[in-house]
Amino acid sequence: MRRIWIVALLVLVAGCGNSTWHQKFDWNAEDYFDDPQVIALCKAIEANDLEEMEQLIQAGADVTATGKDNMTPLLWAFPDNKLERFKKLLEHGADPNVIVRSDFNTHSSGIRPGFSITHMACKTSFPGYFEAVFEHGGDPNLVEQGQGIIPETPIFKIVRNRPADQKERIVTLISLGADLDFINGADVTPCMQAVSWGEQFDLVLFLLEKGADWKVYQTTINARLAHKMIMCKRLRGNRWTPETKRQYDEVKQWLESQGESFEDAEKDLDRRQSWQSLPPHEYSLRIEAEIAERKRREAQKQPGQK
C-alpha cells in the first residue's frame, strides 16, 4: 500500500508524461470556480505563467478562494512539479490547510476526500514542497479525516512514507508545535507507528529523545510502546537484520533507563495470550477490566510518579 501511494504522489507532483495533470484528469477551472479572476488565475497556473499570476494577484485575484468541494488555487498549482508557481501562491497567503471534499476526478491518484495540501506535502519526495508549506502556515497538528481515511496528523505521513529527510521534516514539525503523542484513528502514536511500519527503531529513539511520551496507552487495549515493541519482535524478530536488532536493544535500554519494565510488559502479553481461547465477549470484558484497573491506579499516583 505504501508503494501505491508513493507512486500516486509522484504522479501528482511530477505530472503525467506529455500532458499536464489538469489535462489528464479534465480539470477545468470553470467547473470549480465562479469568480472570473480566480478562473483566470487557475489558467495562468496551468500555463505556469508566473508573470501573469502575479499581475492577477495584484489586481485582486483571491489566492484563498475555495470552490466546489473546497478546490483551491493552491491545489491547482500543486501538481506537475512546478514549485515556483506553488510557492508564489503561498507567499501571497494561500492556505495549505483546507480539507478537500472530493478526489476531483482523479480516482484517488494522490487526492482523496479529507486530504489537504499540508498532508500531501509531507508525503511527497520532491524537494521544496514540504518546506514551502510549513514556512507558510502549514498546521503540524491538522487532522486529516474523511471516509476511508485514518484520522491523523502530518507526522504520521512522514513516519510511513520515510522520505530521505525524514528526521529533518519531523524536527520542523516539532519546532512548530507538533503533538508527538497524538493517537490516530488506528489507535497508535507516532512512536508506535514507527515500530509497526518497518521496525524503524532508530526513529523511535529519535522521537523519544525529542520528547515523545513512552507511557501513552492505546485507547482500546492496555498496551503502550514497550508492548508494541515486544509484539513486533515476537512476530517478525527472527527476520531482523543485526542492525535492526541493535536498534531495538538501544530503544529498550533507553526505555528501561526511564523506568519501563519489559519484563512486566512480557507478562501482560502472555496473560492476554492465555485469554485467546475465551469467547470474544469474555475476552473483551477482561481487556476492559484491565484498562479500568490501570486507570484507577493512575488516578491514585502522586504527580511525578511513573
PDB file of C-alpha atoms in Angstrom:
ATOM      1  CA  MET A   1       0.000   0.000   0.000  1.00  0.00           C
ATOM      2  CA  ARG A   2       2.841   2.407   0.813  1.00  0.00           C
ATOM      3  CA  ARG A   3       4.343   1.881  -2.652  1.00  0.00           C
ATOM      4  CA  ILE A   4       0.986   2.596  -4.308  1.00  0.00           C
ATOM      5  CA  TRP A   5       0.636   5.910  -2.501  1.00  0.00           C
ATOM      6  CA  ILE A   6       4.228   6.934  -3.224  1.00  0.00           C
ATOM      7  CA  VAL A   7       3.640   6.318  -6.926  1.00  0.00           C
ATOM      8  CA  ALA A   8       0.386   8.291  -6.742  1.00  0.00           C
ATOM      9  CA  LEU A   9       2.112  11.258  -5.103  1.00  0.00           C
ATOM     10  CA  LEU A  10       4.972  11.123  -7.597  1.00  0.00           C
ATOM     11  CA  VAL A  11       2.450  11.276 -10.413  1.00  0.00           C
ATOM     12  CA  LEU A  12       0.553  14.083  -8.692  1.00  0.00           C
ATOM     13  CA  VAL A  13       3.594  16.291  -8.226  1.00  0.00           C
ATOM     14  CA  ALA A  14       5.635  15.282 -11.266  1.00  0.00           C
ATOM     15  CA  GLY A  15       2.861  15.289 -13.828  1.00  0.00           C
ATOM     16  CA  CYS A  16       1.688  12.770 -16.387  1.00  0.00           C
ATOM     17  CA  GLY A  17       4.038  12.367 -19.312  1.00  0.00           C
ATOM     18  CA  ASN A  18       3.486  14.986 -22.028  1.00  0.00           C
ATOM     19  CA  SER A  19       0.085  16.036 -20.719  1.00  0.00           C
ATOM     20  CA  THR A  20      -0.431  18.158 -17.651  1.00  0.00           C
ATOM     21  CA  TRP A  21      -2.252  16.924 -14.581  1.00  0.00           C
ATOM     22  CA  HIS A  22      -5.138  19.246 -15.422  1.00  0.00           C
ATOM     23  CA  GLN A  23      -5.472  17.751 -18.907  1.00  0.00           C
ATOM     24  CA  LYS A  24      -5.182  14.160 -17.740  1.00  0.00           C
ATOM     25  CA  PHE A  25      -7.940  14.489 -15.145  1.00  0.00           C
ATOM     26  CA  ASP A  26     -10.067  17.004 -17.043  1.00  0.00           C
ATOM     27  CA  TRP A  27      -9.670  19.828 -14.558  1.00  0.00           C
ATOM     28  CA  ASN A  28     -11.413  22.924 -15.932  1.00  0.00           C
ATOM     29  CA  ALA A  29     -11.362  25.987 -13.732  1.00  0.00           C
ATOM     30  CA  GLU A  30     -14.895  26.932 -14.761  1.00  0.00           C
ATOM     31  CA  ASP A  31     -16.166  23.664 -13.259  1.00  0.00           C
ATOM     32  CA  TYR A  32     -14.857  24.594  -9.817  1.00  0.00           C
ATOM     33  CA  PHE A  33     -14.917  28.390  -9.542  1.00  0.00           C
ATOM     34  CA  ASP A  34     -17.373  31.190 -10.382  1.00  0.00           C
ATOM     35  CA  ASP A  35     -15.093  34.194  -9.852  1.00  0.00           C
ATOM     36  CA  PRO A  36     -13.621  35.257 -13.229  1.00  0.00           C
ATOM     37  CA  GLN A  37     -10.398  36.437 -11.583  1.00  0.00           C
ATOM     38  CA  VAL A  38      -9.876  33.099  -9.848  1.00  0.00           C
ATOM     39  CA  ILE A  39     -10.629  31.240 -13.075  1.00  0.00           C
ATOM     40  CA  ALA A  40      -8.049  33.390 -14.868  1.00  0.00           C
ATOM     41  CA  LEU A  41      -5.565  32.707 -12.072  1.00  0.00           C
ATOM     42  CA  CYS A  42      -6.057  28.959 -12.448  1.00  0.00           C
ATOM     43  CA  LYS A  43      -5.463  29.224 -16.185  1.00  0.00           C
ATOM     44  CA  ALA A  44      -2.244  31.146 -15.544  1.00  0.00           C
ATOM     45  CA  ILE A  45      -1.247  28.435 -13.078  1.00  0.00           C
ATOM     46  CA  GLU A  46      -1.858  25.748 -15.701  1.00  0.00           C
ATOM     47  CA  ALA A  47       0.303  27.669 -18.169  1.00  0.00           C
ATOM     48  CA  ASN A  48       2.946  28.126 -15.473  1.00  0.00           C
ATOM     49  CA  ASP A  49       2.896  31.827 -16.310  1.00  0.00           C
ATOM     50  CA  LEU A  50       4.370  33.369 -13.168  1.00  0.00           C
ATOM     51  CA  GLU A  51       4.191  36.920 -14.507  1.00  0.00           C
ATOM     52  CA  GLU A  52       0.503  36.604 -15.335  1.00  0.00           C
ATOM     53  CA  MET A  53      -0.147  35.032 -11.931  1.00  0.00           C
ATOM     54  CA  GLU A  54       1.493  37.987 -10.220  1.00  0.00           C
ATOM     55  CA  GLN A  55      -0.470  40.506 -12.255  1.00  0.00           C
ATOM     56  CA  LEU A  56      -3.755  38.768 -11.477  1.00  0.00           C
ATOM     57  CA  ILE A  57      -2.968  38.579  -7.776  1.00  0.00           C
ATOM     58  CA  GLN A  58      -2.027  42.263  -7.691  1.00  0.00           C
ATOM     59  CA  ALA A  59      -5.306  43.009  -9.469  1.00  0.00           C
ATOM     60  CA  GLY A  60      -7.253  41.250  -6.719  1.00  0.00           C
ATOM     61  CA  ALA A  61      -7.485  37.563  -7.639  1.00  0.00           C
ATOM     62  CA  ASP A  62      -8.206  35.713  -4.391  1.00  0.00           C
ATOM     63  CA  VAL A  63      -5.489  33.130  -3.694  1.00  0.00           C
ATOM     64  CA  THR A  64      -7.523  31.898  -0.699  1.00  0.00           C
ATOM     65  CA  ALA A  65     -10.655  31.173  -2.743  1.00  0.00           C
ATOM     66  CA  THR A  66     -12.407  27.865  -2.118  1.00  0.00           C
ATOM     67  CA  GLY A  67     -14.518  26.462  -4.912  1.00  0.00           C
ATOM     68  CA  LYS A  68     -16.559  23.337  -5.453  1.00  0.00           C
ATOM     69  CA  ASP A  69     -15.687  20.657  -2.879  1.00  0.00           C
ATOM     70  CA  ASN A  70     -13.066  23.026  -1.443  1.00  0.00           C
ATOM     71  CA  MET A  71     -10.912  23.161  -4.550  1.00  0.00           C
ATOM     72  CA  THR A  72      -8.325  25.948  -4.187  1.00  0.00           C
ATOM     73  CA  PRO A  73      -5.849  27.735  -6.458  1.00  0.00           C
ATOM     74  CA  LEU A  74      -3.103  26.221  -4.301  1.00  0.00           C
ATOM     75  CA  LEU A  75      -4.262  22.697  -5.096  1.00  0.00           C
ATOM     76  CA  TRP A  76      -4.456  23.760  -8.748  1.00  0.00           C
ATOM     77  CA  ALA A  77      -0.760  24.661  -8.504  1.00  0.00           C
ATOM     78  CA  PHE A  78       0.377  21.559  -6.613  1.00  0.00           C
ATOM     79  CA  PRO A  79       0.716  19.042  -9.479  1.00  0.00           C
ATOM     80  CA  ASP A  80       3.347  18.786 -12.212  1.00  0.00           C
ATOM     81  CA  ASN A  81       6.400  19.635 -10.071  1.00  0.00           C
ATOM     82  CA  LYS A  82       6.230  23.379 -10.724  1.00  0.00           C
ATOM     83  CA  LEU A  83       7.438  24.611  -7.360  1.00  0.00           C
ATOM     84  CA  GLU A  84       7.705  28.319  -8.155  1.00  0.00           C
ATOM     85  CA  ARG A  85       4.033  28.748  -9.016  1.00  0.00           C
ATOM     86  CA  PHE A  86       3.121  26.842  -5.857  1.00  0.00           C
ATOM     87  CA  LYS A  87       5.380  28.984  -3.672  1.00  0.00           C
ATOM     88  CA  LYS A  88       4.070  32.183  -5.217  1.00  0.00           C
ATOM     89  CA  LEU A  89       0.552  31.421  -4.008  1.00  0.00           C
ATOM     90  CA  LEU A  90       1.783  30.564  -0.519  1.00  0.00           C
ATOM     91  CA  GLU A  91       3.792  33.774  -0.390  1.00  0.00           C
ATOM     92  CA  HIS A  92       0.603  35.672  -1.180  1.00  0.00           C
ATOM     93  CA  GLY A  93      -1.353  33.993   1.627  1.00  0.00           C
ATOM     94  CA  ALA A  94      -2.805  30.780   0.187  1.00  0.00           C
ATOM     95  CA  ASP A  95      -3.962  28.361   2.902  1.00  0.00           C
ATOM     96  CA  PRO A  96      -2.469  24.836   2.711  1.00  0.00           C
ATOM     97  CA  ASN A  97      -4.749  23.559   5.492  1.00  0.00           C
ATOM     98  CA  VAL A  98      -8.003  23.429   3.517  1.00  0.00           C
ATOM     99  CA  ILE A  99      -9.543  19.940   3.724  1.00  0.00           C
ATOM    100  CA  VAL A 100     -10.921  18.902   0.339  1.00  0.00           C
ATOM    101  CA  ARG A 101     -14.211  17.054  -0.104  1.00  0.00           C
ATOM    102  CA  SER A 102     -13.568  15.232  -3.395  1.00  0.00           C
ATOM    103  CA  ASP A 103     -10.929  13.325  -5.339  1.00  0.00           C
ATOM    104  CA  PHE A 104     -11.627  15.757  -8.204  1.00  0.00           C
ATOM    105  CA  ASN A 105     -11.956  13.080 -10.856  1.00  0.00           C
ATOM    106  CA  THR A 106      -8.522  11.630 -10.040  1.00  0.00           C
ATOM    107  CA  HIS A 107      -9.899   8.311  -8.798  1.00  0.00           C
ATOM    108  CA  SER A 108      -7.742   8.703  -5.673  1.00  0.00           C
ATOM    109  CA  SER A 109      -4.498   9.121  -7.644  1.00  0.00           C
ATOM    110  CA  GLY A 110      -2.898  11.090  -4.840  1.00  0.00           C
ATOM    111  CA  ILE A 111      -6.020  13.010  -3.758  1.00  0.00           C
ATOM    112  CA  ARG A 112      -8.902  11.756  -1.651  1.00  0.00           C
ATOM    113  CA  PRO A 113     -11.748  13.463   0.206  1.00  0.00           C
ATOM    114  CA  GLY A 114     -10.330  14.502   3.578  1.00  0.00           C
ATOM    115  CA  PHE A 115      -6.850  15.281   2.266  1.00  0.00           C
ATOM    116  CA  SER A 116      -5.125  18.668   2.473  1.00  0.00           C
ATOM    117  CA  ILE A 117      -2.065  20.188   0.834  1.00  0.00           C
ATOM    118  CA  THR A 118      -0.414  20.145   4.259  1.00  0.00           C
ATOM    119  CA  HIS A 119      -0.684  16.359   4.464  1.00  0.00           C
ATOM    120  CA  MET A 120       0.186  15.763   0.811  1.00  0.00           C
ATOM    121  CA  ALA A 121       3.339  17.865   1.137  1.00  0.00           C
ATOM    122  CA  CYS A 122       4.501  15.545   3.917  1.00  0.00           C
ATOM    123  CA  LYS A 123       4.247  12.550   1.591  1.00  0.00           C
ATOM    124  CA  THR A 124       5.946  13.914  -1.499  1.00  0.00           C
ATOM    125  CA  SER A 125       9.653  13.282  -2.065  1.00  0.00           C
ATOM    126  CA  PHE A 126      10.035  16.212  -4.451  1.00  0.00           C
ATOM    127  CA  PRO A 127      12.209  18.944  -2.952  1.00  0.00           C
ATOM    128  CA  GLY A 128      10.824  22.208  -1.719  1.00  0.00           C
ATOM    129  CA  TYR A 129       7.143  21.430  -1.276  1.00  0.00           C
ATOM    130  CA  PHE A 130       7.310  20.390   2.361  1.00  0.00           C
ATOM    131  CA  GLU A 131       9.453  23.373   3.281  1.00  0.00           C
ATOM    132  CA  ALA A 132       7.231  25.798   1.383  1.00  0.00           C
ATOM    133  CA  VAL A 133       4.079  24.580   3.115  1.00  0.00           C
ATOM    134  CA  PHE A 134       5.454  24.716   6.646  1.00  0.00           C
ATOM    135  CA  GLU A 135       7.116  28.070   6.091  1.00  0.00           C
ATOM    136  CA  HIS A 136       3.722  29.449   5.116  1.00  0.00           C
ATOM    137  CA  GLY A 137       1.191  28.285   7.678  1.00  0.00           C
ATOM    138  CA  GLY A 138       1.050  24.510   7.399  1.00  0.00           C
ATOM    139  CA  ASP A 139      -0.550  23.198  10.607  1.00  0.00           C
ATOM    140  CA  PRO A 140       1.575  20.419  12.172  1.00  0.00           C
ATOM    141  CA  ASN A 141      -1.469  19.195  14.112  1.00  0.00           C
ATOM    142  CA  LEU A 142      -4.044  19.324  11.325  1.00  0.00           C
ATOM    143  CA  VAL A 143      -6.159  16.156  11.476  1.00  0.00           C
ATOM    144  CA  GLU A 144      -6.820  14.563   8.111  1.00  0.00           C
ATOM    145  CA  GLN A 145     -10.174  12.829   8.055  1.00  0.00           C
ATOM    146  CA  GLY A 146     -12.751  11.585   5.603  1.00  0.00           C
ATOM    147  CA  GLN A 147     -14.495   8.411   4.541  1.00  0.00           C
ATOM    148  CA  GLY A 148     -11.985   5.572   4.425  1.00  0.00           C
ATOM    149  CA  ILE A 149      -9.192   7.765   5.813  1.00  0.00           C
ATOM    150  CA  ILE A 150      -7.479   7.198   9.151  1.00  0.00           C
ATOM    151  CA  PRO A 151      -7.742  10.451  11.139  1.00  0.00           C
ATOM    152  CA  GLU A 152      -4.188  11.547  11.794  1.00  0.00           C
ATOM    153  CA  THR A 153      -1.729  14.445  11.833  1.00  0.00           C
ATOM    154  CA  PRO A 154       1.111  15.201   9.379  1.00  0.00           C
ATOM    155  CA  ILE A 155       3.827  13.434  11.357  1.00  0.00           C
ATOM    156  CA  PHE A 156       2.250  10.040  10.613  1.00  0.00           C
ATOM    157  CA  LYS A 157       2.704  10.669   6.875  1.00  0.00           C
ATOM    158  CA  ILE A 158       6.396  11.244   7.417  1.00  0.00           C
ATOM    159  CA  VAL A 159       6.746   8.140   9.586  1.00  0.00           C
ATOM    160  CA  ARG A 160       5.092   5.901   6.995  1.00  0.00           C
ATOM    161  CA  ASN A 161       6.488   7.375   3.798  1.00  0.00           C
ATOM    162  CA  ARG A 162      10.058   7.587   5.117  1.00  0.00           C
ATOM    163  CA  PRO A 163      11.435  10.406   2.945  1.00  0.00           C
ATOM    164  CA  ALA A 164      15.205  10.777   2.786  1.00  0.00           C
ATOM    165  CA  ASP A 165      14.984  13.823   5.063  1.00  0.00           C
ATOM    166  CA  GLN A 166      12.539  12.149   7.447  1.00  0.00           C
ATOM    167  CA  LYS A 167      14.116  13.333  10.687  1.00  0.00           C
ATOM    168  CA  GLU A 168      14.672  16.857   9.398  1.00  0.00           C
ATOM    169  CA  ARG A 169      10.995  17.091   8.495  1.00  0.00           C
ATOM    170  CA  ILE A 170       9.998  15.867  11.930  1.00  0.00           C
ATOM    171  CA  VAL A 171      12.269  18.459  13.551  1.00  0.00           C
ATOM    172  CA  THR A 172      10.448  21.106  11.521  1.00  0.00           C
ATOM    173  CA  LEU A 173       7.075  19.850  12.753  1.00  0.00           C
ATOM    174  CA  ILE A 174       8.310  19.745  16.343  1.00  0.00           C
ATOM    175  CA  SER A 175       9.575  23.330  16.075  1.00  0.00           C
ATOM    176  CA  LEU A 176       6.058  24.323  15.023  1.00  0.00           C
ATOM    177  CA  GLY A 177       4.426  22.545  17.959  1.00  0.00           C
ATOM    178  CA  ALA A 178       3.604  19.087  16.612  1.00  0.00           C
ATOM    179  CA  ASP A 179       1.972  16.752  19.130  1.00  0.00           C
ATOM    180  CA  LEU A 180       4.288  13.731  19.357  1.00  0.00           C
ATOM    181  CA  ASP A 181       1.720  11.805  21.393  1.00  0.00           C
ATOM    182  CA  PHE A 182      -1.336  12.165  19.166  1.00  0.00           C
ATOM    183  CA  ILE A 183      -3.254   8.882  18.900  1.00  0.00           C
ATOM    184  CA  ASN A 184      -4.511   8.439  15.356  1.00  0.00           C
ATOM    185  CA  GLY A 185      -7.561   6.614  14.075  1.00  0.00           C
ATOM    186  CA  ALA A 186      -5.630   3.346  14.072  1.00  0.00           C
ATOM    187  CA  ASP A 187      -5.096   3.822  17.837  1.00  0.00           C
ATOM    188  CA  VAL A 188      -1.333   4.373  17.684  1.00  0.00           C
ATOM    189  CA  THR A 189       1.071   7.204  18.449  1.00  0.00           C
ATOM    190  CA  PRO A 190       3.851   8.206  16.028  1.00  0.00           C
ATOM    191  CA  CYS A 191       6.298   6.074  18.046  1.00  0.00           C
ATOM    192  CA  MET A 192       4.016   3.048  17.848  1.00  0.00           C
ATOM    193  CA  GLN A 193       3.532   3.674  14.126  1.00  0.00           C
ATOM    194  CA  ALA A 194       7.300   3.712  13.639  1.00  0.00           C
ATOM    195  CA  VAL A 195       7.534   0.305  15.334  1.00  0.00           C
ATOM    196  CA  SER A 196       4.829  -1.380  13.286  1.00  0.00           C
ATOM    197  CA  TRP A 197       5.701   0.329   9.991  1.00  0.00           C
ATOM    198  CA  GLY A 198       9.067  -1.121   9.087  1.00  0.00           C
ATOM    199  CA  GLU A 199      10.605  -1.527  12.544  1.00  0.00           C
ATOM    200  CA  GLN A 200      12.038   1.992  12.467  1.00  0.00           C
ATOM    201  CA  PHE A 201      13.624   1.731  15.898  1.00  0.00           C
ATOM    202  CA  ASP A 202      16.175   4.432  15.107  1.00  0.00           C
ATOM    203  CA  LEU A 203      13.246   6.780  14.516  1.00  0.00           C
ATOM    204  CA  VAL A 204      11.538   5.599  17.711  1.00  0.00           C
ATOM    205  CA  LEU A 205      14.627   6.545  19.711  1.00  0.00           C
ATOM    206  CA  PHE A 206      14.821   9.863  17.888  1.00  0.00           C
ATOM    207  CA  LEU A 207      11.197  10.654  18.787  1.00  0.00           C
ATOM    208  CA  LEU A 208      11.701   9.629  22.399  1.00  0.00           C
ATOM    209  CA  GLU A 209      14.752  11.855  22.696  1.00  0.00           C
ATOM    210  CA  LYS A 210      12.686  14.689  21.239  1.00  0.00           C
ATOM    211  CA  GLY A 211      10.092  14.279  23.974  1.00  0.00           C
ATOM    212  CA  ALA A 212       7.591  11.633  22.866  1.00  0.00           C
ATOM    213  CA  ASP A 213       5.871  10.045  25.878  1.00  0.00           C
ATOM    214  CA  TRP A 214       6.527   6.305  26.149  1.00  0.00           C
ATOM    215  CA  LYS A 215       3.838   5.959  28.827  1.00  0.00           C
ATOM    216  CA  VAL A 216       0.914   6.695  26.476  1.00  0.00           C
ATOM    217  CA  TYR A 217      -1.501   3.756  26.216  1.00  0.00           C
ATOM    218  CA  GLN A 218      -3.618   2.782  23.268  1.00  0.00           C
ATOM    219  CA  THR A 219      -7.276   3.565  23.887  1.00  0.00           C
ATOM    220  CA  THR A 220      -8.726   0.154  23.005  1.00  0.00           C
ATOM    221  CA  ILE A 221      -6.148  -2.152  24.547  1.00  0.00           C
ATOM    222  CA  ASN A 222      -3.898  -1.950  27.581  1.00  0.00           C
ATOM    223  CA  ALA A 223      -0.700  -1.539  25.564  1.00  0.00           C
ATOM    224  CA  ARG A 224       1.941   1.137  25.316  1.00  0.00           C
ATOM    225  CA  LEU A 225       5.210   1.412  23.385  1.00  0.00           C
ATOM    226  CA  ALA A 226       7.029  -1.439  25.149  1.00  0.00           C
ATOM    227  CA  HIS A 227       4.153  -3.816  24.453  1.00  0.00           C
ATOM    228  CA  LYS A 228       4.152  -2.831  20.769  1.00  0.00           C
ATOM    229  CA  MET A 229       7.890  -3.432  20.543  1.00  0.00           C
ATOM    230  CA  ILE A 230       7.639  -6.878  22.124  1.00  0.00           C
ATOM    231  CA  MET A 231       4.716  -7.847  19.886  1.00  0.00           C
ATOM    232  CA  CYS A 232       6.703  -6.755  16.847  1.00  0.00           C
ATOM    233  CA  LYS A 233       9.736  -8.744  17.972  1.00  0.00           C
ATOM    234  CA  ARG A 234       7.653 -11.857  18.583  1.00  0.00           C
ATOM    235  CA  LEU A 235       6.030 -11.564  15.178  1.00  0.00           C
ATOM    236  CA  ARG A 236       8.996 -10.638  12.989  1.00  0.00           C
ATOM    237  CA  GLY A 237      12.125 -10.612  15.122  1.00  0.00           C
ATOM    238  CA  ASN A 238      13.513 -13.807  13.602  1.00  0.00           C
ATOM    239  CA  ARG A 239      13.817 -11.949  10.273  1.00  0.00           C
ATOM    240  CA  TRP A 240      15.510  -8.830  11.599  1.00  0.00           C
ATOM    241  CA  THR A 241      18.926  -7.767  10.443  1.00  0.00           C
ATOM    242  CA  PRO A 242      21.693  -7.341  13.030  1.00  0.00           C
ATOM    243  CA  GLU A 243      21.267  -3.567  12.647  1.00  0.00           C
ATOM    244  CA  THR A 244      17.550  -3.743  13.440  1.00  0.00           C
ATOM    245  CA  LYS A 245      18.250  -5.911  16.492  1.00  0.00           C
ATOM    246  CA  ARG A 246      20.847  -3.411  17.681  1.00  0.00           C
ATOM    247  CA  GLN A 247      18.425  -0.518  17.265  1.00  0.00           C
ATOM    248  CA  TYR A 248      15.693  -2.428  19.117  1.00  0.00           C
ATOM    249  CA  ASP A 249      18.088  -3.035  22.009  1.00  0.00           C
ATOM    250  CA  GLU A 250      19.029   0.649  22.081  1.00  0.00           C
ATOM    251  CA  VAL A 251      15.388   1.673  22.431  1.00  0.00           C
ATOM    252  CA  LYS A 252      14.789  -0.987  25.070  1.00  0.00           C
ATOM    253  CA  GLN A 253      17.809   0.186  27.046  1.00  0.00           C
ATOM    254  CA  TRP A 254      16.653   3.797  26.811  1.00  0.00           C
ATOM    255  CA  LEU A 255      13.153   2.934  27.999  1.00  0.00           C
ATOM    256  CA  GLU A 256      14.418   0.836  30.885  1.00  0.00           C
ATOM    257  CA  SER A 257      16.646   3.734  31.943  1.00  0.00           C
ATOM    258  CA  GLN A 258      13.447   5.790  32.207  1.00  0.00           C
ATOM    259  CA  GLY A 259      11.700   3.214  34.384  1.00  0.00           C
ATOM    260  CA  GLU A 260       9.944   0.971  31.854  1.00  0.00           C
ATOM    261  CA  SER A 261       9.768  -2.762  32.636  1.00  0.00           C
ATOM    262  CA  PHE A 262       9.924  -5.035  29.616  1.00  0.00           C
ATOM    263  CA  GLU A 263       9.553  -7.979  31.993  1.00  0.00           C
ATOM    264  CA  ASP A 264       6.160  -6.697  33.133  1.00  0.00           C
ATOM    265  CA  ALA A 265       5.147  -5.972  29.551  1.00  0.00           C
ATOM    266  CA  GLU A 266       6.048  -9.545  28.564  1.00  0.00           C
ATOM    267  CA  LYS A 267       3.840 -10.846  31.384  1.00  0.00           C
ATOM    268  CA  ASP A 268       0.970  -8.631  30.240  1.00  0.00           C
ATOM    269  CA  LEU A 269       1.164 -10.051  26.732  1.00  0.00           C
ATOM    270  CA  ASP A 270       1.450 -13.641  27.958  1.00  0.00           C
ATOM    271  CA  ARG A 271      -1.612 -13.181  30.144  1.00  0.00           C
ATOM    272  CA  ARG A 272      -3.649 -11.809  27.255  1.00  0.00           C
ATOM    273  CA  GLN A 273      -2.437 -14.605  25.031  1.00  0.00           C
ATOM    274  CA  SER A 274      -3.834 -17.092  27.540  1.00  0.00           C
ATOM    275  CA  TRP A 275      -7.250 -15.470  27.056  1.00  0.00           C
ATOM    276  CA  GLN A 276      -7.355 -16.103  23.313  1.00  0.00           C
ATOM    277  CA  SER A 277      -9.407 -19.284  23.747  1.00  0.00           C
ATOM    278  CA  LEU A 278     -12.151 -17.390  25.586  1.00  0.00           C
ATOM    279  CA  PRO A 279     -15.357 -16.306  23.825  1.00  0.00           C
ATOM    280  CA  PRO A 280     -14.852 -12.852  22.251  1.00  0.00           C
ATOM    281  CA  HIS A 281     -17.237 -11.197  24.693  1.00  0.00           C
ATOM    282  CA  GLU A 282     -15.369 -12.587  27.694  1.00  0.00           C
ATOM    283  CA  TYR A 283     -12.025 -11.551  26.202  1.00  0.00           C
ATOM    284  CA  SER A 284     -13.320  -8.001  25.708  1.00  0.00           C
ATOM    285  CA  LEU A 285     -14.610  -7.845  29.272  1.00  0.00           C
ATOM    286  CA  ARG A 286     -11.203  -8.815  30.624  1.00  0.00           C
ATOM    287  CA  ILE A 287      -9.452  -6.202  28.497  1.00  0.00           C
ATOM    288  CA  GLU A 288     -11.937  -3.572  29.658  1.00  0.00           C
ATOM    289  CA  ALA A 289     -11.362  -4.594  33.273  1.00  0.00           C
ATOM    290  CA  GLU A 290      -7.599  -4.279  32.777  1.00  0.00           C
ATOM    291  CA  ILE A 291      -7.980  -0.804  31.339  1.00  0.00           C
ATOM    292  CA  ALA A 292     -10.286   0.276  34.170  1.00  0.00           C
ATOM    293  CA  GLU A 293      -7.857  -1.034  36.794  1.00  0.00           C
ATOM    294  CA  ARG A 294      -4.910   0.691  35.149  1.00  0.00           C
ATOM    295  CA  LYS A 295      -6.789   3.999  35.052  1.00  0.00           C
ATOM    296  CA  ARG A 296      -7.727   3.586  38.721  1.00  0.00           C
ATOM    297  CA  ARG A 297      -4.053   3.086  39.642  1.00  0.00           C
ATOM    298  CA  GLU A 298      -3.009   6.086  37.562  1.00  0.00           C
ATOM    299  CA  ALA A 299      -5.570   8.273  39.302  1.00  0.00           C
ATOM    300  CA  GLN A 300      -4.104   7.310  42.690  1.00  0.00           C
ATOM    301  CA  LYS A 301      -0.491   8.086  41.756  1.00  0.00           C
ATOM    302  CA  GLN A 302       1.197  11.203  43.016  1.00  0.00           C
ATOM    303  CA  PRO A 303       2.367  13.741  40.409  1.00  0.00           C
ATOM    304  CA  GLY A 304       5.777  12.725  39.025  1.00  0.00           C
ATOM    305  CA  GLN A 305       5.349   9.014  39.780  1.00  0.00           C
ATOM    306  CA  LYS A 306       5.841   6.522  36.920  1.00  0.00           C
TER     307      LYS A 306
END
